[in-house]
């Protein structure tokens, strides 16, 4: 199964053995769906195997493979998935619990998280991907823009709309917030 | 506040898939890809086959199994615009969406969805290389898992009906398997024809047709078709092609980013040129539907050529009537 590689470079098998748990966790956050996460990681690693030399030439092979994972998740073939996922959770504000005590107890915090996860599942794949890359992976907007092949403005738009849909506001102290000044383009 | 978001994502991340099963899937995918490459070298030509689903009410019933003709053996060549099976039975109330596996050339799959679960059952017809089977044959006398039926139709073809929803009982899987007709190949048809396709766009690399039997269950979306052309047909569906054409009764889709409203190939259109793609939505190429054309900005298809493609789209008389659909490339 392992393509030919230089002796000092990790083989595909070694790479998978080391990275698979992290990639599965990453994909699970990205998709919010265990079966879909497995599917995405499988397909991404099959593709990585096919272009293993190119993966090894990357500065950070694991980051390269993560890009494949996110692109696999966003590919057109999976666009219909979210429409068919039935989530049993009930939005918090539809239960009346949102008006409950200001000091949340454990039960209400759990309900808050369930509500948030329900809202996360309603996001478009790109909105969710941006939020996962920003808040789960801790990437900057320029890094996210490069991964998704779009502009930083687009990333900020997705993040803003995603957070709005989640009824959250950007945290001013968040290190993953966009840079205060735009990064100059290499081509004017 | 964003700690809440992080924790919610952490909770999703904690629900990780089984690494052993995932690893098995990776190995399976790599073996399939290897078989696909060998078949192509042997002259199979365009291999990537996704599939269209036959309309159940029109599909002939079939029971029992038998061999397929030699034309369908490995090396004989796949036609990506042909689906070599029909499904004759779908449980009542099921499958608002009949979709196609993204899978690769060695197998064509039709996915059935129950009202409760997307892709509740996967029906696949594998083209097996006996020397490198995609899955090891079951030992004689071995009973397959209750959620799976596997039948070797001949030395080269294996039918698998797999229930991913535990609530699907074995009898239902048997009935679905009995209803599969491996002799009734159908042509992939689209609700439009393309009068012009640049030669350098390549050949069909992947085709996908999704039909919803109950559009109400899919947010009013009745169908979606997708064709990727590529000079390298080995690429998988979803890989970057030289030209992607998608049409849908879903008119809510739009490119990501600022869209320039203009005229393109004689149609009202929204054009998006950000990122690595030139994406064009045609609002009136198919009345009341939407067509998306997509090419890599640095690819071989120029904007002018894409305009010619757009100008050459000819919808069938009634796009919502499947019997009027046609070969898009004829």
XYZ file of C-alpha atoms in Angstrom:
518
model
C 0.000 0.000 0.000
C 2.909 2.358 0.617
C 4.178 4.350 -2.338
C 7.937 4.601 -2.770
C 9.443 7.309 -0.648
C 12.876 8.436 0.418
C 14.227 6.626 3.393
C 14.018 9.593 5.794
C 10.495 10.458 4.831
C 7.552 8.909 6.587
C 5.778 6.253 4.634
C 2.096 6.623 3.981
C 1.403 3.918 6.553
C 3.500 5.686 9.170
C 1.792 8.945 8.424
C -1.652 7.390 8.742
C -0.734 5.617 11.965
C 0.424 8.901 13.484
C -2.191 11.252 12.098
C -5.390 9.234 11.788
C -6.761 9.887 15.304
C -6.223 13.623 14.926
C -7.690 13.682 11.435
C -10.785 11.823 12.607
C -11.231 14.257 15.452
C -10.758 17.167 13.067
C -13.266 15.720 10.604
C -15.755 15.014 13.368
C -15.614 18.672 14.402
C -15.841 19.738 10.806
C -18.836 17.614 9.905
C -20.609 17.098 13.199
C -21.480 13.679 11.877
C -19.511 10.574 12.733
C -20.371 8.630 9.558
C -19.673 11.576 7.318
C -16.409 12.235 9.151
C -15.274 8.682 8.495
C -16.250 8.955 4.852
C -14.446 12.255 4.419
C -11.240 11.054 6.069
C -11.232 7.829 4.086
C -11.611 9.632 0.804
C -9.092 12.292 1.737
C -6.445 9.739 2.649
C -7.069 7.706 -0.487
C -6.419 10.884 -2.425
C -3.373 11.648 -0.312
C -2.036 8.184 -1.057
C -2.468 8.784 -4.758
C -0.418 11.977 -4.566
C 1.858 10.990 -1.720
C 5.001 12.524 -3.170
C 3.255 15.826 -3.481
C 2.069 15.538 0.104
C 5.633 14.957 1.255
C 6.867 17.969 -0.670
C 4.552 20.204 1.323
C 6.062 22.182 4.176
C 3.681 20.493 6.584
C 2.244 17.284 5.179
C -0.312 17.029 7.969
C -1.618 20.503 7.140
C -1.755 19.560 3.469
C -3.840 16.499 4.269
C -6.113 18.571 6.461
C -6.704 20.778 3.451
C -7.711 17.734 1.474
C -10.073 16.797 4.289
C -11.772 20.171 4.351
C -12.004 20.320 0.577
C -13.447 16.837 0.513
C -16.030 17.959 3.045
C -16.906 20.986 0.942
C -17.010 19.175 -2.363
C -20.182 19.369 -4.345
C -20.914 15.679 -3.854
C -21.794 16.226 -0.254
C -23.917 19.306 -0.645
C -27.173 17.533 -0.083
C -26.169 15.829 3.109
C -27.216 18.536 5.550
C -30.723 18.597 4.178
C -31.260 15.031 5.218
C -29.726 15.003 8.633
C -32.442 14.842 11.216
C -31.354 16.261 14.513
C -33.507 15.576 17.504
C -32.441 18.551 19.560
C -34.900 21.329 20.259
C -33.640 24.894 20.044
C -33.297 26.395 23.450
C -35.419 29.448 22.808
C -38.266 27.240 21.665
C -38.350 25.462 24.998
C -38.678 28.567 27.129
C -35.475 27.639 28.936
C -33.769 30.736 27.576
C -35.659 32.792 30.142
C -34.396 30.753 33.045
C -31.888 31.881 35.723
C -29.020 34.209 34.873
C -26.569 31.976 36.747
C -26.752 28.830 34.686
C -26.722 25.501 36.452
C -25.165 22.384 34.963
C -28.404 21.305 33.300
C -28.958 24.629 31.597
C -25.332 24.797 30.462
C -25.791 21.380 28.887
C -28.966 22.607 27.242
C -27.092 25.657 25.970
C -24.449 23.467 24.411
C -27.066 21.163 22.910
C -28.753 24.209 21.459
C -25.460 25.487 20.089
C -24.629 22.136 18.545
C -28.056 22.092 16.949
C -27.416 25.522 15.487
C -23.968 24.444 14.338
C -25.588 21.612 12.427
C -27.782 24.104 10.596
C -24.860 26.140 9.253
C -23.803 25.859 5.665
C -20.722 23.656 5.252
C -18.545 26.671 4.422
C -19.737 28.664 7.406
C -19.088 25.697 9.633
C -15.694 25.054 8.069
C -14.638 28.647 8.702
C -15.717 28.498 12.331
C -13.993 25.150 12.879
C -10.793 26.364 11.267
C -10.885 29.564 13.265
C -12.048 28.403 16.679
C -11.180 24.713 16.763
C -7.953 24.777 14.782
C -6.987 28.302 15.823
C -6.057 29.388 12.305
C -5.877 33.004 11.221
C -8.151 34.357 8.538
C -5.337 34.535 5.936
C -4.610 30.859 6.609
C -8.287 29.976 6.328
C -8.597 31.978 3.127
C -5.696 30.068 1.633
C -7.189 26.722 2.588
C -10.613 27.547 1.206
C -9.306 29.331 -1.877
C -11.161 32.535 -1.191
C -10.462 36.044 0.035
C -10.069 37.061 3.665
C -13.168 39.172 3.260
C -15.102 36.102 2.269
C -13.773 34.278 5.310
C -14.848 37.128 7.557
C -18.249 37.107 5.876
C -18.722 33.412 6.517
C -17.566 33.786 10.092
C -19.823 36.740 10.709
C -22.877 35.051 9.236
C -22.039 31.809 11.027
C -21.683 33.511 14.380
C -24.860 35.444 13.754
C -26.698 32.209 13.015
C -25.292 30.791 16.229
C -26.360 33.961 18.011
C -22.814 34.544 19.166
C -20.695 37.657 18.873
C -17.009 37.703 17.957
C -14.863 37.801 21.058
C -12.674 40.954 21.012
C -9.903 39.153 22.860
C -9.929 36.215 20.513
C -6.450 35.688 19.057
C -8.002 34.174 15.961
C -9.705 37.408 15.071
C -8.704 38.930 11.748
C -5.672 41.177 11.701
C -6.368 44.856 12.241
C -4.697 45.742 8.971
C -5.235 43.849 5.780
C -2.263 41.889 4.570
C -0.885 43.474 1.393
C -1.523 41.512 -1.729
C 1.514 40.239 -3.548
C 0.045 41.556 -6.792
C -1.431 45.038 -6.755
C -18.296 33.378 24.873
C -16.301 31.691 22.155
C -15.305 29.144 24.761
C -18.869 27.914 24.437
C -18.350 27.467 20.719
C -15.045 25.720 21.269
C -16.606 23.364 23.765
C -19.471 22.582 21.410
C -16.981 21.788 18.654
C -14.949 19.715 21.086
C -18.071 17.709 21.867
C -18.612 17.046 18.175
C -14.945 16.171 17.801
C -15.193 13.703 20.662
C -17.672 11.648 18.691
C -14.947 10.300 16.456
C -15.363 7.449 13.994
C -13.793 4.083 14.626
C -10.146 4.271 13.443
C -10.022 0.570 12.604
C -13.061 0.757 10.353
C -11.715 3.941 8.804
C -8.371 2.323 8.135
C -10.109 -0.606 6.467
C -11.999 1.853 4.298
C -8.777 3.588 3.312
C -7.207 0.293 2.280
C -10.319 -0.602 0.331
C -10.248 2.730 -1.468
C -6.597 2.371 -2.356
C -7.164 -1.118 -3.755
C -10.100 0.121 -5.795
C -8.044 2.970 -7.176
C -5.323 0.532 -8.166
C -7.831 -1.686 -9.953
C -9.235 1.338 -11.697
C -5.812 2.355 -12.954
C -5.163 -1.138 -14.284
C -8.486 -1.197 -16.068
C -7.748 2.104 -17.695
C -4.363 0.963 -18.884
C -6.166 -2.013 -20.389
C -8.165 0.349 -22.536
C -11.254 0.837 -20.520
C -11.281 4.493 -21.430
C -13.439 6.709 -19.352
C -14.035 4.844 -16.191
C -15.516 6.963 -13.556
C -19.084 6.019 -13.257
C -21.519 7.590 -11.025
C -25.020 6.700 -11.836
C -28.496 7.718 -12.460
C -31.300 5.938 -10.788
C -34.113 4.427 -12.722
C -37.548 5.642 -11.868
C -38.834 2.818 -9.698
C -42.289 2.781 -11.168
C -40.843 2.216 -14.606
C -38.164 -0.246 -13.655
C -38.717 -3.870 -14.577
C -38.836 -6.409 -11.815
C -36.225 -9.080 -11.690
C -35.667 -12.000 -9.435
C -32.793 -14.395 -9.158
C -29.333 -13.795 -10.425
C -27.468 -14.677 -13.547
C -24.352 -13.740 -15.397
C -23.819 -10.557 -17.283
C -22.707 -10.391 -20.832
C -19.037 -10.319 -21.726
C -19.297 -6.671 -22.719
C -19.495 -5.805 -19.083
C -16.347 -7.618 -18.051
C -13.245 -5.771 -16.938
C -11.345 -4.292 -19.810
C -14.457 -4.207 -21.932
C -14.898 -0.592 -21.021
C -17.331 1.360 -18.989
C -19.445 4.020 -20.478
C -19.804 6.709 -17.833
C -23.124 7.700 -19.285
C -24.564 4.252 -18.726
C -25.872 2.765 -15.505
C -25.648 -1.001 -15.619
C -28.462 -1.783 -13.212
C -31.960 -0.892 -12.215
C -33.645 -1.111 -8.898
C -37.088 -2.625 -9.161
C -38.267 -2.367 -5.594
C -38.104 0.495 -3.151
C -40.060 0.231 0.100
C -43.218 2.330 0.175
C -42.673 5.798 1.531
C -38.943 5.454 1.113
C -36.256 7.148 -0.765
C -37.339 10.658 -1.232
C -33.921 10.878 -2.727
C -32.281 8.334 -4.941
C -28.687 9.337 -5.210
C -25.520 7.920 -6.478
C -22.425 6.862 -4.717
C -19.460 9.091 -5.293
C -17.739 5.806 -5.713
C -15.252 4.846 -8.273
C -15.204 3.030 -11.504
C -15.223 -0.434 -10.106
C -18.648 -0.005 -8.675
C -21.834 1.741 -9.480
C -24.090 2.436 -6.567
C -27.561 3.721 -6.071
C -28.428 4.954 -2.649
C -31.889 4.754 -1.208
C -33.030 7.007 1.544
C -35.795 6.299 3.955
C -37.756 9.178 5.441
C -35.727 8.746 8.613
C -32.263 8.302 7.243
C -30.328 9.591 4.310
C -28.611 6.754 2.485
C -30.384 4.090 4.497
C -29.501 1.431 1.947
C -26.696 1.301 -0.554
C -27.077 -0.940 -3.568
C -23.855 -1.425 -5.440
C -22.766 -3.493 -8.361
C -19.029 -3.978 -8.212
C -16.926 -4.819 -11.157
C -14.457 -7.137 -9.564
C -11.012 -7.909 -10.745
C -10.760 -11.561 -9.660
C -7.053 -11.149 -8.996
C -7.620 -8.101 -6.835
C -11.144 -8.199 -5.481
C -12.387 -5.110 -3.783
C -13.543 -7.237 -0.915
C -12.519 -10.754 0.002
C -15.072 -13.379 -0.961
C -17.007 -14.847 1.881
C -15.934 -18.395 2.766
C -18.364 -21.016 1.572
C -21.216 -21.457 3.994
C -20.537 -18.197 5.758
C -23.578 -16.149 6.517
C -23.076 -12.466 5.734
C -24.022 -9.887 8.355
C -27.733 -9.318 8.715
C -27.413 -5.810 7.351
C -25.714 -6.907 4.157
C -26.528 -9.125 1.221
C -23.774 -10.066 -1.152
C -24.330 -12.025 -4.342
C -21.704 -12.856 -6.904
C -23.515 -12.553 -10.188
C -20.598 -13.910 -12.138
C -16.820 -13.970 -11.702
C -16.657 -10.270 -12.347
C -19.728 -8.784 -10.776
C -20.810 -8.617 -7.202
C -24.082 -7.184 -6.011
C -24.113 -5.776 -2.511
C -27.116 -4.435 -0.689
C -26.074 -2.815 2.526
C -28.348 -1.378 5.161
C -26.712 1.462 7.051
C -29.829 2.002 9.106
C -30.218 -0.676 11.793
C -33.973 -0.417 11.537
C -33.922 -1.804 8.013
C -34.733 -5.479 8.391
C -33.111 -8.295 6.477
C -36.297 -9.170 4.566
C -36.402 -5.652 3.145
C -32.803 -5.938 1.998
C -33.579 -9.282 0.342
C -36.537 -7.797 -1.451
C -34.459 -4.865 -2.676
C -31.731 -7.254 -3.833
C -34.286 -9.422 -5.628
C -35.549 -6.365 -7.441
C -32.181 -5.387 -8.859
C -31.984 -6.022 -12.538
C -28.343 -6.155 -13.630
C -29.361 -6.615 -17.258
C -31.354 -3.440 -17.565
C -28.751 -0.827 -18.178
C -30.031 2.661 -18.628
C -28.535 5.699 -20.251
C -27.838 8.676 -18.085
C -30.077 11.446 -19.232
C -30.162 15.109 -18.376
C -32.837 17.770 -18.644
C -30.781 19.561 -21.273
C -28.470 19.027 -24.186
C -25.155 20.758 -24.800
C -24.677 21.871 -28.371
C -21.123 23.001 -27.790
C -18.436 21.552 -25.572
C -14.800 22.544 -26.149
C -12.734 19.545 -27.183
C -10.066 20.402 -24.648
C -12.615 20.102 -21.868
C -12.101 16.374 -22.117
C -14.580 13.587 -21.604
C -17.136 12.931 -18.929
C -15.148 12.237 -15.831
C -18.067 11.886 -13.526
C -21.777 12.025 -13.793
C -24.230 12.309 -11.016
C -27.981 12.422 -11.078
C -30.013 12.777 -7.940
C -33.732 12.412 -8.071
C -36.129 13.092 -5.285
C -39.297 11.076 -5.425
C -40.873 13.364 -2.901
C -39.615 16.906 -3.482
C -41.405 18.052 -0.345
C -38.927 16.016 1.636
C -35.969 17.725 0.007
C -37.033 21.303 0.409
C -38.753 21.393 -2.946
C -35.739 20.137 -4.819
C -36.848 17.562 -7.354
C -33.612 16.832 -9.126
C -30.016 17.767 -9.509
C -27.617 16.721 -12.227
C -23.915 17.223 -12.396
C -21.401 16.520 -15.114
C -17.673 16.979 -14.843
C -15.524 16.932 -17.935
C -11.886 16.259 -17.617
C -8.984 15.226 -19.837
C -7.928 12.954 -17.000
C -10.867 10.671 -16.472
C -9.078 8.917 -13.657
C -9.871 11.773 -11.394
C -12.600 11.108 -8.955
C -15.888 12.929 -8.869
C -15.317 16.033 -6.844
C -11.820 16.514 -8.117
C -11.257 19.601 -10.139
C -12.396 19.101 -13.683
C -11.840 21.382 -16.622
C -15.541 22.074 -16.886
C -18.354 21.405 -14.469
C -21.972 21.764 -15.406
C -24.648 21.476 -12.830
C -28.340 22.004 -13.112
C -30.860 21.847 -10.366
C -34.414 22.567 -9.538
C -32.906 24.133 -6.451
C -32.639 27.808 -7.333
C -31.173 28.885 -4.023
C -27.561 28.026 -4.793
C -25.110 30.758 -5.587
C -21.371 31.167 -5.866
C -19.497 32.160 -2.793
C -18.734 35.830 -2.920
C -19.722 38.924 -4.837
C -21.618 38.096 -7.975
C -21.678 40.285 -11.055
C -25.135 40.332 -12.591
C -24.754 40.317 -16.341
C -25.577 38.536 -19.552
C -23.616 35.429 -20.372
C -24.049 33.464 -23.580
C -27.337 35.238 -24.115
C -28.695 34.315 -20.693
C -29.323 36.320 -17.572
C -26.472 35.335 -15.362
C -24.522 35.886 -12.222
C -20.771 35.678 -12.706
C -18.299 35.142 -9.930
C -14.602 35.366 -10.631
C -13.146 35.333 -7.135
C -10.949 32.561 -5.864
C -9.631 29.997 -8.282
C -12.803 29.585 -10.268
C -14.933 31.282 -12.816
C -18.452 30.382 -11.795
C -21.519 31.352 -13.737
C -25.125 30.887 -12.744
C -27.556 30.946 -15.617
C -30.964 31.979 -14.398
C -32.963 31.313 -17.515
C -31.112 28.663 -19.513
C -33.680 26.225 -18.152
C -36.887 28.013 -17.209
C -37.546 28.036 -13.454
C -34.340 26.159 -12.817
C -30.733 27.024 -12.400
C -27.602 26.025 -14.257
C -24.134 26.454 -12.848
C -21.052 26.425 -15.054
C -17.684 26.272 -13.408
C -14.156 26.269 -14.798
C -10.774 26.799 -13.159
C -9.602 30.334 -13.852
C -6.242 29.010 -14.947
C -7.717 26.073 -16.818
C -7.900 25.487 -20.551
C -11.432 26.815 -20.999
C -11.588 30.542 -21.583
C -14.460 32.776 -20.603
C -15.384 33.180 -24.270
C -15.542 29.437 -24.710
C -17.642 29.100 -21.592
C -20.021 31.651 -23.060
C -20.358 29.440 -26.105
C -21.155 26.491 -23.831
C -23.812 28.586 -22.114
C -25.267 29.709 -25.413
C -25.519 26.089 -26.529
C -27.613 24.779 -23.649
C -30.886 23.426 -24.938
C -33.392 22.375 -22.291
C -35.848 19.597 -22.932
C -39.487 20.528 -23.301
C -40.402 19.683 -19.718
C -37.398 19.489 -17.387
C -39.541 18.133 -14.553
C -40.714 15.219 -16.654
C -38.004 12.581 -16.575
C -39.307 10.851 -19.661
C -38.315 13.867 -21.720
C -34.692 13.936 -20.549
C -31.979 13.314 -23.078
C -28.294 12.521 -23.566
C -26.575 15.802 -22.717
C -23.690 15.270 -25.082
C -25.448 13.862 -28.112
